[in-house]
């Protein structure tokens, strides 16, 4: 998912609605957030959107929230590499 699509999701849907879409995708294989891809990909993208939306709800701008998401992802991958 590109940044424009992520921004569209976080501007259009609340964090609660995005979470609902995640559950719909897991339960039914489709969701109301208009993402049509493989389930794993949809869950990944919706999860990112949910984090960004939550950060924006806390007062961050989209660009700040996106950078924070990137930092968190890098931290997780760094921890995985250390454990390997």
CSV table of N, CA and C in Angstrom, one decimal:
chain,number,residue,atom,x,y,z
A,1,UNK,N,0.9,-1.2,0.0
A,1,UNK,CA,0.0,0.0,0.0
A,1,UNK,C,0.9,1.2,0.0
A,2,UNK,N,0.5,2.2,-0.8
A,2,UNK,CA,1.3,3.4,-0.9
A,2,UNK,C,0.8,4.4,0.2
A,3,UNK,N,1.5,5.4,0.4
A,3,UNK,CA,1.2,6.4,1.4
A,3,UNK,C,-0.1,7.1,1.1
A,4,UNK,N,-0.5,7.3,-0.1
A,4,UNK,CA,-1.7,7.9,-0.5
A,4,UNK,C,-2.9,7.1,0.0
A,5,UNK,N,-2.8,5.8,-0.3
A,5,UNK,CA,-3.9,4.9,0.1
A,5,UNK,C,-4.0,4.8,1.7
A,6,UNK,N,-2.9,4.8,2.3
A,6,UNK,CA,-2.9,4.8,3.8
A,6,UNK,C,-3.5,6.0,4.3
A,7,UNK,N,-3.2,7.2,3.7
A,7,UNK,CA,-3.8,8.4,4.2
A,7,UNK,C,-5.3,8.4,3.9
A,8,UNK,N,-5.7,7.9,2.8
A,8,UNK,CA,-7.1,7.8,2.5
A,8,UNK,C,-7.9,7.0,3.6
A,9,UNK,N,-7.3,5.9,4.0
A,9,UNK,CA,-7.9,5.1,5.0
A,9,UNK,C,-8.0,5.8,6.3
A,10,UNK,N,-6.9,6.4,6.8
A,10,UNK,CA,-7.0,7.1,8.1
A,10,UNK,C,-7.8,8.3,8.1
A,11,UNK,N,-8.0,9.0,7.0
A,11,UNK,CA,-8.8,10.1,6.9
A,11,UNK,C,-10.3,9.7,6.8
A,12,UNK,N,-10.6,8.6,6.2
A,12,UNK,CA,-11.9,8.2,6.0
A,12,UNK,C,-12.5,7.4,7.2
A,13,UNK,N,-11.7,6.6,7.9
A,13,UNK,CA,-12.2,5.8,8.9
A,13,UNK,C,-11.6,6.0,10.3
A,14,UNK,N,-12.4,5.8,11.3
A,14,UNK,CA,-11.9,5.9,12.7
A,14,UNK,C,-11.1,4.7,13.0
A,15,UNK,N,-10.3,4.7,14.1
A,15,UNK,CA,-9.5,3.5,14.5
A,15,UNK,C,-10.5,2.4,14.8
A,16,UNK,N,-11.6,2.7,15.4
A,16,UNK,CA,-12.6,1.6,15.8
A,16,UNK,C,-13.1,1.0,14.5
A,17,UNK,N,-13.4,1.8,13.5
A,17,UNK,CA,-13.9,1.2,12.2
A,17,UNK,C,-12.9,0.4,11.5
A,18,UNK,N,-11.6,0.8,11.5
A,18,UNK,CA,-10.5,0.1,10.9
A,18,UNK,C,-10.4,-1.3,11.6
A,19,UNK,N,-10.5,-1.3,13.0
A,19,UNK,CA,-10.4,-2.5,13.7
A,19,UNK,C,-11.6,-3.4,13.3
A,20,UNK,N,-12.8,-2.9,13.1
A,20,UNK,CA,-13.9,-3.7,12.7
A,20,UNK,C,-13.6,-4.3,11.3
A,21,UNK,N,-13.0,-3.6,10.4
A,21,UNK,CA,-12.6,-4.1,9.1
A,21,UNK,C,-11.7,-5.3,9.2
A,22,UNK,N,-10.7,-5.2,10.2
A,22,UNK,CA,-9.8,-6.2,10.4
A,22,UNK,C,-10.5,-7.5,10.8
A,23,UNK,N,-11.5,-7.4,11.8
A,23,UNK,CA,-12.3,-8.5,12.2
A,23,UNK,C,-13.1,-9.1,11.1
A,24,UNK,N,-13.7,-8.2,10.3
A,24,UNK,CA,-14.5,-8.7,9.1
A,24,UNK,C,-13.6,-9.5,8.2
A,25,UNK,N,-12.4,-9.0,7.9
A,25,UNK,CA,-11.5,-9.7,7.0
A,25,UNK,C,-11.2,-11.0,7.5
A,26,UNK,N,-10.9,-11.1,8.8
A,26,UNK,CA,-10.6,-12.4,9.4
A,26,UNK,C,-11.8,-13.4,9.4
A,27,UNK,N,-13.0,-12.8,9.7
A,27,UNK,CA,-14.1,-13.7,9.8
A,27,UNK,C,-14.8,-14.1,8.4
A,28,UNK,N,-14.8,-13.1,7.5
A,28,UNK,CA,-15.5,-13.3,6.3
A,28,UNK,C,-14.7,-13.3,5.0
A,29,UNK,N,-13.4,-12.8,5.1
A,29,UNK,CA,-12.6,-12.7,4.0
A,29,UNK,C,-12.8,-11.5,3.1
A,30,UNK,N,-13.6,-10.5,3.7
A,30,UNK,CA,-13.9,-9.2,3.0
A,30,UNK,C,-14.1,-8.2,4.1
A,31,UNK,N,-14.1,-6.9,3.7
A,31,UNK,CA,-14.2,-5.9,4.7
A,31,UNK,C,-14.9,-4.6,4.1
A,32,UNK,N,-15.4,-3.8,5.0
A,32,UNK,CA,-16.1,-2.5,4.6
A,32,UNK,C,-15.1,-1.4,4.3
A,33,UNK,N,-13.8,-1.6,4.5
A,33,UNK,CA,-12.8,-0.6,4.3
A,33,UNK,C,-12.3,-0.5,2.8
A,34,UNK,N,-13.0,-1.3,2.0
A,34,UNK,CA,-12.7,-1.3,0.5
A,34,UNK,C,-11.3,-1.8,0.1
A,35,UNK,N,-10.7,-2.7,0.9
A,35,UNK,CA,-9.5,-3.3,0.5
A,35,UNK,C,-9.7,-4.7,0.0
A,36,UNK,N,-9.3,-4.9,-1.2
A,36,UNK,CA,-9.5,-6.2,-1.8
A,36,UNK,C,-8.2,-6.8,-2.2
A,37,UNK,N,-7.6,-7.6,-1.4
A,37,UNK,CA,-6.3,-8.2,-1.6
A,37,UNK,C,-6.3,-9.6,-0.9
A,38,UNK,N,-5.2,-10.2,-0.8
A,38,UNK,CA,-5.0,-11.4,0.0
A,38,UNK,C,-5.3,-11.0,1.4
A,39,UNK,N,-5.9,-11.9,2.2
A,39,UNK,CA,-6.2,-11.6,3.6
A,39,UNK,C,-5.0,-11.1,4.4
A,40,UNK,N,-3.9,-11.8,4.3
A,40,UNK,CA,-2.7,-11.4,5.0
A,40,UNK,C,-2.3,-10.0,4.7
A,41,UNK,N,-2.3,-9.6,3.4
A,41,UNK,CA,-2.0,-8.3,3.0
A,41,UNK,C,-3.0,-7.2,3.5
A,42,UNK,N,-4.3,-7.6,3.5
A,42,UNK,CA,-5.3,-6.7,4.0
A,42,UNK,C,-5.1,-6.4,5.5
A,43,UNK,N,-4.9,-7.5,6.2
A,43,UNK,CA,-4.7,-7.4,7.7
A,43,UNK,C,-3.5,-6.5,8.0
A,44,UNK,N,-2.4,-6.7,7.3
A,44,UNK,CA,-1.2,-5.9,7.5
A,44,UNK,C,-1.4,-4.4,7.2
A,45,UNK,N,-2.1,-4.1,6.1
A,45,UNK,CA,-2.3,-2.7,5.8
A,45,UNK,C,-3.3,-2.1,6.7
A,46,UNK,N,-4.4,-2.8,7.1
A,46,UNK,CA,-5.4,-2.2,8.0
A,46,UNK,C,-4.7,-2.0,9.4
A,47,UNK,N,-3.9,-2.9,9.8
A,47,UNK,CA,-3.2,-2.7,11.1
A,47,UNK,C,-2.3,-1.5,11.1
A,48,UNK,N,-1.6,-1.2,10.0
A,48,UNK,CA,-0.8,0.0,9.9
A,48,UNK,C,-1.7,1.2,9.9
A,49,UNK,N,-2.8,1.2,9.2
A,49,UNK,CA,-3.7,2.3,9.2
A,49,UNK,C,-4.3,2.5,10.6
A,50,UNK,N,-4.6,1.5,11.3
A,50,UNK,CA,-5.1,1.6,12.7
A,50,UNK,C,-4.1,2.3,13.6
A,51,UNK,N,-2.9,1.9,13.5
A,51,UNK,CA,-1.8,2.5,14.4
A,51,UNK,C,-1.7,4.0,14.0
A,52,UNK,N,-1.6,4.3,12.7
A,52,UNK,CA,-1.5,5.7,12.3
A,52,UNK,C,-2.7,6.5,12.8
A,53,UNK,N,-3.9,6.0,12.6
A,53,UNK,CA,-5.1,6.7,13.0
A,53,UNK,C,-5.1,6.9,14.5
A,54,UNK,N,-4.7,6.0,15.3
A,54,UNK,CA,-4.7,6.1,16.8
A,54,UNK,C,-3.7,7.2,17.2
A,55,UNK,N,-2.5,7.3,16.5
A,55,UNK,CA,-1.5,8.3,16.8
A,55,UNK,C,-2.1,9.7,16.4
A,56,UNK,N,-2.8,9.7,15.3
A,56,UNK,CA,-3.4,11.0,14.8
A,56,UNK,C,-4.5,11.5,15.8
A,57,UNK,N,-5.2,10.5,16.4
A,57,UNK,CA,-6.2,10.8,17.4
A,57,UNK,C,-5.6,11.4,18.7
A,58,UNK,N,-4.3,11.0,18.9
A,58,UNK,CA,-3.6,11.6,20.0
A,58,UNK,C,-2.9,12.9,19.7
A,59,UNK,N,-3.1,13.4,18.5
A,59,UNK,CA,-2.7,14.8,18.2
A,59,UNK,C,-1.5,14.9,17.2
A,60,UNK,N,-1.0,13.7,16.7
A,60,UNK,CA,0.1,13.8,15.7
A,60,UNK,C,-0.5,14.1,14.4
A,61,UNK,N,0.3,14.8,13.6
A,61,UNK,CA,0.0,15.0,12.2
A,61,UNK,C,0.2,13.6,11.4
A,62,UNK,N,-0.4,13.5,10.3
A,62,UNK,CA,-0.2,12.3,9.5
A,62,UNK,C,1.3,11.9,9.3
A,63,UNK,N,2.1,12.9,8.9
A,63,UNK,CA,3.5,12.6,8.6
A,63,UNK,C,4.2,12.2,9.8
A,64,UNK,N,3.9,12.8,11.0
A,64,UNK,CA,4.5,12.4,12.3
A,64,UNK,C,4.1,10.9,12.6
A,65,UNK,N,2.8,10.6,12.5
A,65,UNK,CA,2.3,9.3,12.8
A,65,UNK,C,3.0,8.3,11.8
A,66,UNK,N,3.1,8.6,10.6
A,66,UNK,CA,3.7,7.7,9.6
A,66,UNK,C,5.2,7.4,10.0
A,67,UNK,N,5.9,8.4,10.4
A,67,UNK,CA,7.3,8.2,10.9
A,67,UNK,C,7.4,7.4,12.1
A,68,UNK,N,6.4,7.6,13.0
A,68,UNK,CA,6.4,6.7,14.2
A,68,UNK,C,6.1,5.3,13.9
A,69,UNK,N,5.2,5.1,13.0
A,69,UNK,CA,4.9,3.7,12.5
A,69,UNK,C,6.2,3.1,12.0
A,70,UNK,N,6.9,3.8,11.1
A,70,UNK,CA,8.1,3.3,10.6
A,70,UNK,C,9.1,2.9,11.6
A,71,UNK,N,9.2,3.8,12.6
A,71,UNK,CA,10.2,3.5,13.7
A,71,UNK,C,9.8,2.3,14.5
A,72,UNK,N,8.5,2.1,14.7
A,72,UNK,CA,8.0,0.9,15.4
A,72,UNK,C,8.3,-0.4,14.6
A,73,UNK,N,8.1,-0.3,13.3
A,73,UNK,CA,8.3,-1.5,12.5
A,73,UNK,C,9.8,-1.8,12.5
A,74,UNK,N,10.6,-0.8,12.3
A,74,UNK,CA,12.1,-1.1,12.4
A,74,UNK,C,12.5,-1.7,13.7
A,75,UNK,N,11.9,-1.2,14.8
A,75,UNK,CA,12.3,-1.7,16.1
A,75,UNK,C,11.9,-3.2,16.2
A,76,UNK,N,10.7,-3.6,15.7
A,76,UNK,CA,10.3,-5.0,15.7
A,76,UNK,C,11.2,-5.8,14.8
A,77,UNK,N,11.6,-5.4,13.6
A,77,UNK,CA,12.5,-6.1,12.8
A,77,UNK,C,13.8,-6.2,13.4
A,78,UNK,N,14.3,-5.2,14.1
A,78,UNK,CA,15.6,-5.2,14.7
A,78,UNK,C,15.6,-6.3,15.8
A,79,UNK,N,14.5,-6.4,16.6
A,79,UNK,CA,14.4,-7.3,17.7
A,79,UNK,C,14.4,-8.8,17.1
A,80,UNK,N,13.7,-9.0,16.0
A,80,UNK,CA,13.7,-10.3,15.4
A,80,UNK,C,15.0,-10.7,14.9
A,81,UNK,N,15.8,-9.8,14.3
A,81,UNK,CA,17.1,-10.2,13.8
A,81,UNK,C,18.1,-10.5,15.0
A,82,UNK,N,17.9,-9.9,16.1
A,82,UNK,CA,18.8,-10.2,17.2
A,82,UNK,C,18.5,-11.5,17.8
A,83,UNK,N,17.2,-11.9,17.7
A,83,UNK,CA,16.8,-13.2,18.3
A,83,UNK,C,17.1,-14.4,17.3
A,84,UNK,N,17.5,-14.1,16.1
A,84,UNK,CA,17.7,-15.2,15.1
A,84,UNK,C,19.0,-15.9,15.4
